[in-house]
Amino acid sequence: MYVTGHTDKKHRYQPQVVRKYIRVIDVMMETSNVQGLMRYNSLNYEKLKGDKAGLSSVRVNDQYRIEFEERTKEGETIATICNITDLSNHYK
């Protein structure tokens, strides 16, 4: 989705969600480490708990977030993007 700018038939997202997803990924790639994501309040960077312990997330919008794993390489924390997750049922 990041490279092509659109989704496959199984995962359909609105064009504005895809554009925002690409912007968030660009910010993540420009940031030298995961701690740099904390500067962007709109991303709502957080470490997840419970059954998703070990993952972190940033918000794409109110409904979607990007979940990723953090790992340390040569003393620097690196993010490995796992997936984009629908949050519509998260608060139910």
N, CA, C and O atoms as a GROMACS GRO file, in nm:
protein
  368
    1MET      N    1   0.083  -0.118   0.000
    1MET     CA    2   0.000   0.000   0.000
    1MET      C    3   0.088   0.125   0.000
    1MET      O    4   0.054   0.225  -0.064
    2TYR      N    5   0.198   0.121   0.069
    2TYR     CA    6   0.287   0.238   0.074
    2TYR      C    7   0.347   0.266  -0.063
    2TYR      O    8   0.355   0.382  -0.105
    3VAL      N    9   0.389   0.163  -0.132
    3VAL     CA   10   0.457   0.181  -0.261
    3VAL      C   11   0.358   0.215  -0.372
    3VAL      O   12   0.384   0.306  -0.451
    4THR      N   13   0.245   0.144  -0.377
    4THR     CA   14   0.151   0.161  -0.488
    4THR      C   15   0.050   0.272  -0.464
    4THR      O   16  -0.003   0.328  -0.560
    5GLY      N   17   0.022   0.305  -0.338
    5GLY     CA   18  -0.076   0.410  -0.309
    5GLY      C   19  -0.219   0.361  -0.310
    5GLY      O   20  -0.311   0.442  -0.297
    6HIS      N   21  -0.239   0.231  -0.326
    6HIS     CA   22  -0.374   0.176  -0.318
    6HIS      C   23  -0.368   0.037  -0.255
    6HIS      O   24  -0.260  -0.020  -0.238
    7THR      N   25  -0.484  -0.016  -0.222
    7THR     CA   26  -0.491  -0.143  -0.150
    7THR      C   27  -0.538  -0.254  -0.241
    7THR      O   28  -0.583  -0.230  -0.353
    8ASP      N   29  -0.526  -0.377  -0.191
    8ASP     CA   30  -0.576  -0.490  -0.267
    8ASP      C   31  -0.726  -0.507  -0.240
    8ASP      O   32  -0.784  -0.432  -0.162
    9LYS      N   33  -0.787  -0.607  -0.303
    9LYS     CA   34  -0.931  -0.626  -0.289
    9LYS      C   35  -0.970  -0.674  -0.149
    9LYS      O   36  -1.082  -0.651  -0.106
   10LYS      N   37  -0.878  -0.740  -0.080
   10LYS     CA   38  -0.909  -0.789   0.055
   10LYS      C   39  -0.911  -0.676   0.157
   10LYS      O   40  -0.994  -0.677   0.248
   11HIS      N   41  -0.822  -0.580   0.144
   11HIS     CA   42  -0.812  -0.468   0.238
   11HIS      C   43  -0.846  -0.340   0.165
   11HIS      O   44  -0.766  -0.288   0.087
   12ARG      N   45  -0.964  -0.288   0.189
   12ARG     CA   46  -1.006  -0.165   0.122
   12ARG      C   47  -1.012  -0.051   0.222
   12ARG      O   48  -1.082  -0.059   0.324
   13TYR      N   49  -0.939   0.055   0.192
   13TYR     CA   50  -0.939   0.174   0.276
   13TYR      C   51  -0.973   0.294   0.189
   13TYR      O   52  -0.945   0.295   0.069
   14GLN      N   53  -1.032   0.394   0.249
   14GLN     CA   54  -1.066   0.516   0.178
   14GLN      C   55  -0.937   0.586   0.133
   14GLN      O   56  -0.834   0.574   0.200
   15PRO      N   57  -0.941   0.659   0.020
   15PRO     CA   58  -0.821   0.725  -0.031
   15PRO      C   59  -0.755   0.819   0.071
   15PRO      O   60  -0.632   0.826   0.076
   16GLN      N   61  -0.835   0.890   0.151
   16GLN     CA   62  -0.775   0.980   0.250
   16GLN      C   63  -0.701   0.903   0.359
   16GLN      O   64  -0.604   0.953   0.414
   17VAL      N   65  -0.746   0.780   0.391
   17VAL     CA   66  -0.676   0.697   0.489
   17VAL      C   67  -0.543   0.651   0.430
   17VAL      O   68  -0.442   0.650   0.500
   18VAL      N   69  -0.543   0.613   0.303
   18VAL     CA   70  -0.420   0.570   0.237
   18VAL      C   71  -0.319   0.685   0.232
   18VAL      O   72  -0.201   0.664   0.259
   19ARG      N   73  -0.365   0.806   0.198
   19ARG     CA   74  -0.275   0.922   0.194
   19ARG      C   75  -0.216   0.951   0.332
   19ARG      O   76  -0.096   0.978   0.343
   20LYS      N   77  -0.298   0.946   0.435
   20LYS     CA   78  -0.250   0.972   0.571
   20LYS      C   79  -0.154   0.862   0.615
   20LYS      O   80  -0.054   0.889   0.682
   21TYR      N   81  -0.183   0.736   0.578
   21TYR     CA   82  -0.094   0.623   0.608
   21TYR      C   83   0.044   0.649   0.548
   21TYR      O   84   0.145   0.630   0.615
   22ILE      N   85   0.047   0.691   0.422
   22ILE     CA   86   0.174   0.718   0.355
   22ILE      C   87   0.248   0.831   0.426
   22ILE      O   88   0.370   0.824   0.442
   23ARG      N   89   0.176   0.936   0.468
   23ARG     CA   90   0.240   1.047   0.540
   23ARG      C   91   0.300   1.000   0.672
   23ARG      O   92   0.411   1.040   0.708
   24VAL      N   93   0.227   0.915   0.745
   24VAL     CA   94   0.277   0.865   0.874
   24VAL      C   95   0.400   0.778   0.853
   24VAL      O   96   0.497   0.789   0.928
   25ILE      N   97   0.398   0.692   0.751
   25ILE     CA   98   0.515   0.608   0.721
   25ILE      C   99   0.634   0.696   0.684
   25ILE      O  100   0.746   0.668   0.726
   26ASP      N  101   0.610   0.802   0.606
   26ASP     CA  102   0.719   0.894   0.572
   26ASP      C  103   0.779   0.957   0.697
   26ASP      O  104   0.902   0.969   0.708
   27VAL      N  105   0.694   0.998   0.791
   27VAL     CA  106   0.744   1.056   0.917
   27VAL      C  107   0.826   0.953   0.992
   27VAL      O  108   0.932   0.985   1.046
   28MET      N  109   0.778   0.828   0.995
   28MET     CA  110   0.851   0.723   1.066
   28MET      C  111   0.987   0.698   1.001
   28MET      O  112   1.086   0.674   1.071
   29MET      N  113   0.993   0.704   0.868
   29MET     CA  114   1.119   0.680   0.798
   29MET      C  115   1.216   0.796   0.815
   29MET      O  116   1.338   0.776   0.819
   30GLU      N  117   1.164   0.919   0.827
   30GLU     CA  118   1.249   1.036   0.844
   30GLU      C  119   1.303   1.048   0.986
   30GLU      O  120   1.407   1.110   1.009
   31THR      N  121   1.232   0.989   1.082
   31THR     CA  122   1.272   0.999   1.222
   31THR      C  123   1.388   0.904   1.247
   31THR      O  124   1.384   0.788   1.207
   32SER      N  125   1.491   0.954   1.313
   32SER     CA  126   1.611   0.874   1.332
   32SER      C  127   1.591   0.757   1.427
   32SER      O  128   1.658   0.655   1.415
   33ASN      N  129   1.499   0.771   1.523
   33ASN     CA  130   1.470   0.660   1.613
   33ASN      C  131   1.326   0.671   1.662
   33ASN      O  132   1.257   0.770   1.636
   34VAL      N  133   1.282   0.570   1.733
   34VAL     CA  134   1.142   0.564   1.776
   34VAL      C  135   1.109   0.677   1.873
   34VAL      O  136   0.996   0.727   1.872
   35GLN      N  137   1.203   0.718   1.955
   35GLN     CA  138   1.178   0.826   2.050
   35GLN      C  139   1.142   0.956   1.978
   35GLN      O  140   1.074   1.041   2.035
   36GLY      N  141   1.189   0.972   1.856
   36GLY     CA  142   1.155   1.090   1.779
   36GLY      C  143   1.008   1.100   1.745
   36GLY      O  144   0.958   1.209   1.716
   37LEU      N  145   0.938   0.987   1.747
   37LEU     CA  146   0.794   0.988   1.718
   37LEU      C  147   0.715   1.059   1.828
   37LEU      O  148   0.604   1.106   1.804
   38MET      N  149   0.771   1.068   1.947
   38MET     CA  150   0.703   1.133   2.059
   38MET      C  151   0.688   1.283   2.036
   38MET      O  152   0.603   1.347   2.098
   39ARG      N  153   0.768   1.340   1.949
   39ARG     CA  154   0.758   1.484   1.918
   39ARG      C  155   0.629   1.517   1.845
   39ARG      O  156   0.582   1.630   1.851
   40TYR      N  157   0.572   1.419   1.776
   40TYR     CA  158   0.452   1.440   1.697
   40TYR      C  159   0.331   1.397   1.780
   40TYR      O  160   0.296   1.279   1.784
   41ASN      N  161   0.266   1.493   1.846
   41ASN     CA  162   0.152   1.461   1.931
   41ASN      C  163   0.038   1.396   1.853
   41ASN      O  164  -0.034   1.313   1.908
   42SER      N  165   0.020   1.433   1.727
   42SER     CA  166  -0.090   1.379   1.648
   42SER      C  167  -0.075   1.230   1.621
   42SER      O  168  -0.174   1.162   1.591
   43LEU      N  169   0.046   1.176   1.633
   43LEU     CA  170   0.066   1.033   1.610
   43LEU      C  171   0.024   0.949   1.730
   43LEU      O  172   0.000   0.829   1.716
   44ASN      N  173   0.016   1.009   1.847
   44ASN     CA  174  -0.022   0.936   1.970
   44ASN      C  175   0.060   0.808   1.985
   44ASN      O  176   0.004   0.700   2.002
   45TYR      N  177   0.191   0.821   1.980
   45TYR     CA  178   0.280   0.706   1.996
   45TYR      C  179   0.256   0.641   2.131
   45TYR      O  180   0.248   0.710   2.233
   46GLU      N  181   0.244   0.508   2.133
   46GLU     CA  182   0.227   0.436   2.259
   46GLU      C  183   0.277   0.294   2.247
   46GLU      O  184   0.275   0.234   2.139
   47LYS      N  185   0.322   0.240   2.360
   47LYS     CA  186   0.357   0.098   2.368
   47LYS      C  187   0.230   0.025   2.409
   47LYS      O  188   0.161   0.066   2.503
   48LEU      N  189   0.200  -0.082   2.338
   48LEU     CA  190   0.076  -0.155   2.364
   48LEU      C  191   0.093  -0.251   2.480
   48LEU      O  192   0.205  -0.292   2.513
   49LYS      N  193  -0.018  -0.287   2.541
   49LYS     CA  194  -0.018  -0.376   2.657
   49LYS      C  195  -0.112  -0.493   2.631
   49LYS      O  196  -0.178  -0.499   2.528
   50GLY      N  197  -0.116  -0.584   2.725
   50GLY     CA  198  -0.208  -0.697   2.716
   50GLY      C  199  -0.163  -0.797   2.612
   50GLY      O  200  -0.046  -0.834   2.607
   51ASP      N  201  -0.257  -0.842   2.527
   51ASP     CA  202  -0.224  -0.943   2.426
   51ASP      C  203  -0.136  -0.888   2.315
   51ASP      O  204  -0.084  -0.965   2.234
   52LYS      N  205  -0.118  -0.757   2.309
   52LYS     CA  206  -0.031  -0.696   2.208
   52LYS      C  207   0.097  -0.642   2.270
   52LYS      O  208   0.162  -0.554   2.213
   53ALA      N  209   0.133  -0.695   2.386
   53ALA     CA  210   0.257  -0.652   2.452
   53ALA      C  211   0.375  -0.680   2.359
   53ALA      O  212   0.378  -0.782   2.291
   54GLY      N  213   0.470  -0.589   2.357
   54GLY     CA  214   0.585  -0.603   2.268
   54GLY      C  215   0.569  -0.523   2.141
   54GLY      O  216   0.665  -0.508   2.065
   55LEU      N  217   0.448  -0.472   2.115
   55LEU     CA  218   0.424  -0.389   1.998
   55LEU      C  219   0.405  -0.245   2.041
   55LEU      O  220   0.367  -0.218   2.156
   56SER      N  221   0.430  -0.154   1.951
   56SER     CA  222   0.402  -0.012   1.971
   56SER      C  223   0.310   0.032   1.859
   56SER      O  224   0.294  -0.040   1.760
   57SER      N  225   0.250   0.150   1.873
   57SER     CA  226   0.162   0.196   1.768
   57SER      C  227   0.165   0.347   1.756
   57SER      O  228   0.199   0.419   1.850
   58VAL      N  229   0.128   0.394   1.637
   58VAL     CA  230   0.103   0.535   1.610
   58VAL      C  231  -0.030   0.541   1.537
   58VAL      O  232  -0.069   0.447   1.467
   59ARG      N  233  -0.100   0.652   1.554
   59ARG     CA  234  -0.231   0.668   1.492
   59ARG      C  235  -0.218   0.720   1.350
   59ARG      O  236  -0.138   0.809   1.321
   60VAL      N  237  -0.300   0.663   1.262
   60VAL     CA  238  -0.315   0.718   1.127
   60VAL      C  239  -0.426   0.821   1.131
   60VAL      O  240  -0.412   0.932   1.078
   61ASN      N  241  -0.537   0.784   1.195
   61ASN     CA  242  -0.648   0.876   1.222
   61ASN      C  243  -0.722   0.821   1.344
   61ASN      O  244  -0.669   0.737   1.416
   62ASP      N  245  -0.844   0.868   1.368
   62ASP     CA  246  -0.918   0.822   1.486
   62ASP      C  247  -0.957   0.675   1.478
   62ASP      O  248  -0.982   0.612   1.580
   63GLN      N  249  -0.961   0.620   1.358
   63GLN     CA  250  -1.009   0.484   1.340
   63GLN      C  251  -0.898   0.382   1.317
   63GLN      O  252  -0.917   0.264   1.346
   64TYR      N  253  -0.784   0.424   1.268
   64TYR     CA  254  -0.678   0.331   1.231
   64TYR      C  255  -0.546   0.366   1.300
   64TYR      O  256  -0.519   0.482   1.332
   65ARG      N  257  -0.467   0.263   1.322
   65ARG     CA  258  -0.332   0.283   1.375
   65ARG      C  259  -0.237   0.188   1.304
   65ARG      O  260  -0.279   0.089   1.244
   66ILE      N  261  -0.109   0.220   1.311
   66ILE     CA  262  -0.005   0.133   1.257
   66ILE      C  263   0.064   0.069   1.376
   66ILE      O  264   0.114   0.139   1.464
   67GLU      N  265   0.068  -0.063   1.377
   67GLU     CA  266   0.137  -0.135   1.484
   67GLU      C  267   0.274  -0.177   1.433
   67GLU      O  268   0.290  -0.214   1.316
   68PHE      N  269   0.374  -0.169   1.520
   68PHE     CA  270   0.509  -0.206   1.479
   68PHE      C  271   0.586  -0.260   1.598
   68PHE      O  272   0.554  -0.233   1.714
   69GLU      N  273   0.690  -0.336   1.565
   69GLU     CA  274   0.781  -0.388   1.666
   69GLU      C  275   0.901  -0.295   1.676
   69GLU      O  276   0.945  -0.238   1.576
   70GLU      N  277   0.953  -0.281   1.795
   70GLU     CA  278   1.076  -0.204   1.816
   70GLU      C  279   1.188  -0.302   1.844
   70GLU      O  280   1.171  -0.399   1.918
   71ARG      N  281   1.304  -0.276   1.785
   71ARG     CA  282   1.422  -0.357   1.815
   71ARG      C  283   1.542  -0.264   1.819
   71ARG      O  284   1.541  -0.157   1.758
   72THR      N  285   1.643  -0.305   1.890
   72THR     CA  286   1.763  -0.222   1.904
   72THR      C  287   1.873  -0.277   1.815
   72THR      O  288   1.905  -0.396   1.819
   73LYS      N  289   1.932  -0.188   1.735
   73LYS     CA  290   2.042  -0.225   1.646
   73LYS      C  291   2.151  -0.122   1.664
   73LYS      O  292   2.131  -0.003   1.638
   74GLU      N  293   2.267  -0.168   1.708
   74GLU     CA  294   2.382  -0.080   1.730
   74GLU      C  295   2.346   0.037   1.822
   74GLU      O  296   2.386   0.151   1.797
   75GLY      N  297   2.271   0.008   1.928
   75GLY     CA  298   2.236   0.109   2.027
   75GLY      C  299   2.123   0.202   1.987
   75GLY      O  300   2.089   0.293   2.062
   76GLU      N  301   2.063   0.181   1.870
   76GLU     CA  302   1.955   0.266   1.823
   76GLU      C  303   1.829   0.183   1.808
   76GLU      O  304   1.834   0.072   1.757
   77THR      N  305   1.715   0.237   1.852
   77THR     CA  306   1.588   0.165   1.842
   77THR      C  307   1.532   0.180   1.703
   77THR      O  308   1.516   0.292   1.653
   78ILE      N  309   1.501   0.068   1.639
   78ILE     CA  310   1.451   0.064   1.502
   78ILE      C  311   1.307   0.011   1.505
   78ILE      O  312   1.276  -0.078   1.584
   79ALA      N  313   1.220   0.065   1.420
   79ALA     CA  314   1.082   0.019   1.410
   79ALA      C  315   1.066  -0.072   1.290
   79ALA      O  316   1.113  -0.040   1.180
   80THR      N  317   1.000  -0.187   1.310
   80THR     CA  318   0.964  -0.276   1.202
   80THR      C  319   0.812  -0.276   1.192
   80THR      O  320   0.745  -0.322   1.284
   81ILE      N  321   0.758  -0.226   1.083
   81ILE     CA  322   0.614  -0.211   1.070
   81ILE      C  323   0.549  -0.346   1.046
   81ILE      O  324   0.590  -0.423   0.959
   82CYS      N  325   0.447  -0.373   1.126
   82CYS     CA  326   0.378  -0.502   1.117
   82CYS      C  327   0.252  -0.491   1.033
   82CYS      O  328   0.238  -0.563   0.933
   83ASN      N  329   0.160  -0.403   1.071
   83ASN     CA  330   0.034  -0.394   0.998
   83ASN      C  331  -0.040  -0.267   1.034
   83ASN      O  332  -0.003  -0.195   1.126
   84ILE      N  333  -0.147  -0.242   0.959
   84ILE     CA  334  -0.238  -0.133   0.991
   84ILE      C  335  -0.363  -0.199   1.048
   84ILE      O  336  -0.416  -0.293   0.989
   85THR      N  337  -0.408  -0.150   1.160
   85THR     CA  338  -0.513  -0.216   1.235
   85THR      C  339  -0.636  -0.128   1.246
   85THR      O  340  -0.626  -0.008   1.272
   86ASP      N  341  -0.752  -0.188   1.226
   86ASP     CA  342  -0.879  -0.121   1.241
   86ASP      C  343  -0.910  -0.109   1.389
   86ASP      O  344  -0.907  -0.209   1.462
   87LEU      N  345  -0.940   0.011   1.435
   87LEU     CA  346  -0.967   0.032   1.578
   87LEU      C  347  -1.115   0.048   1.608
   87LEU      O  348  -1.151   0.082   1.721
   88SER      N  349  -1.201   0.024   1.513
   88SER     CA  350  -1.343   0.052   1.535
   88SER      C  351  -1.400  -0.030   1.650
   88SER      O  352  -1.491   0.017   1.718
   89ASN      N  353  -1.351  -0.152   1.673
   89ASN     CA  354  -1.402  -0.235   1.781
   89ASN      C  355  -1.312  -0.230   1.904
   89ASN      O  356  -1.338  -0.300   2.002
   90HIS      N  357  -1.209  -0.148   1.901
   90HIS     CA  358  -1.110  -0.144   2.009
   90HIS      C  359  -1.172  -0.102   2.143
   90HIS      O  360  -1.133  -0.154   2.247
   91TYR      N  361  -1.267  -0.010   2.140
   91TYR     CA  362  -1.322   0.044   2.264
   91TYR      C  363  -1.452  -0.024   2.305
   91TYR      O  364  -1.512   0.016   2.405
   92LYS      N  365  -1.497  -0.125   2.232
   92LYS     CA  366  -1.622  -0.194   2.267
   92LYS      C  367  -1.598  -0.304   2.366
   92LYS      O  368  -1.692  -0.372   2.406
   0.00000   0.00000   0.00000
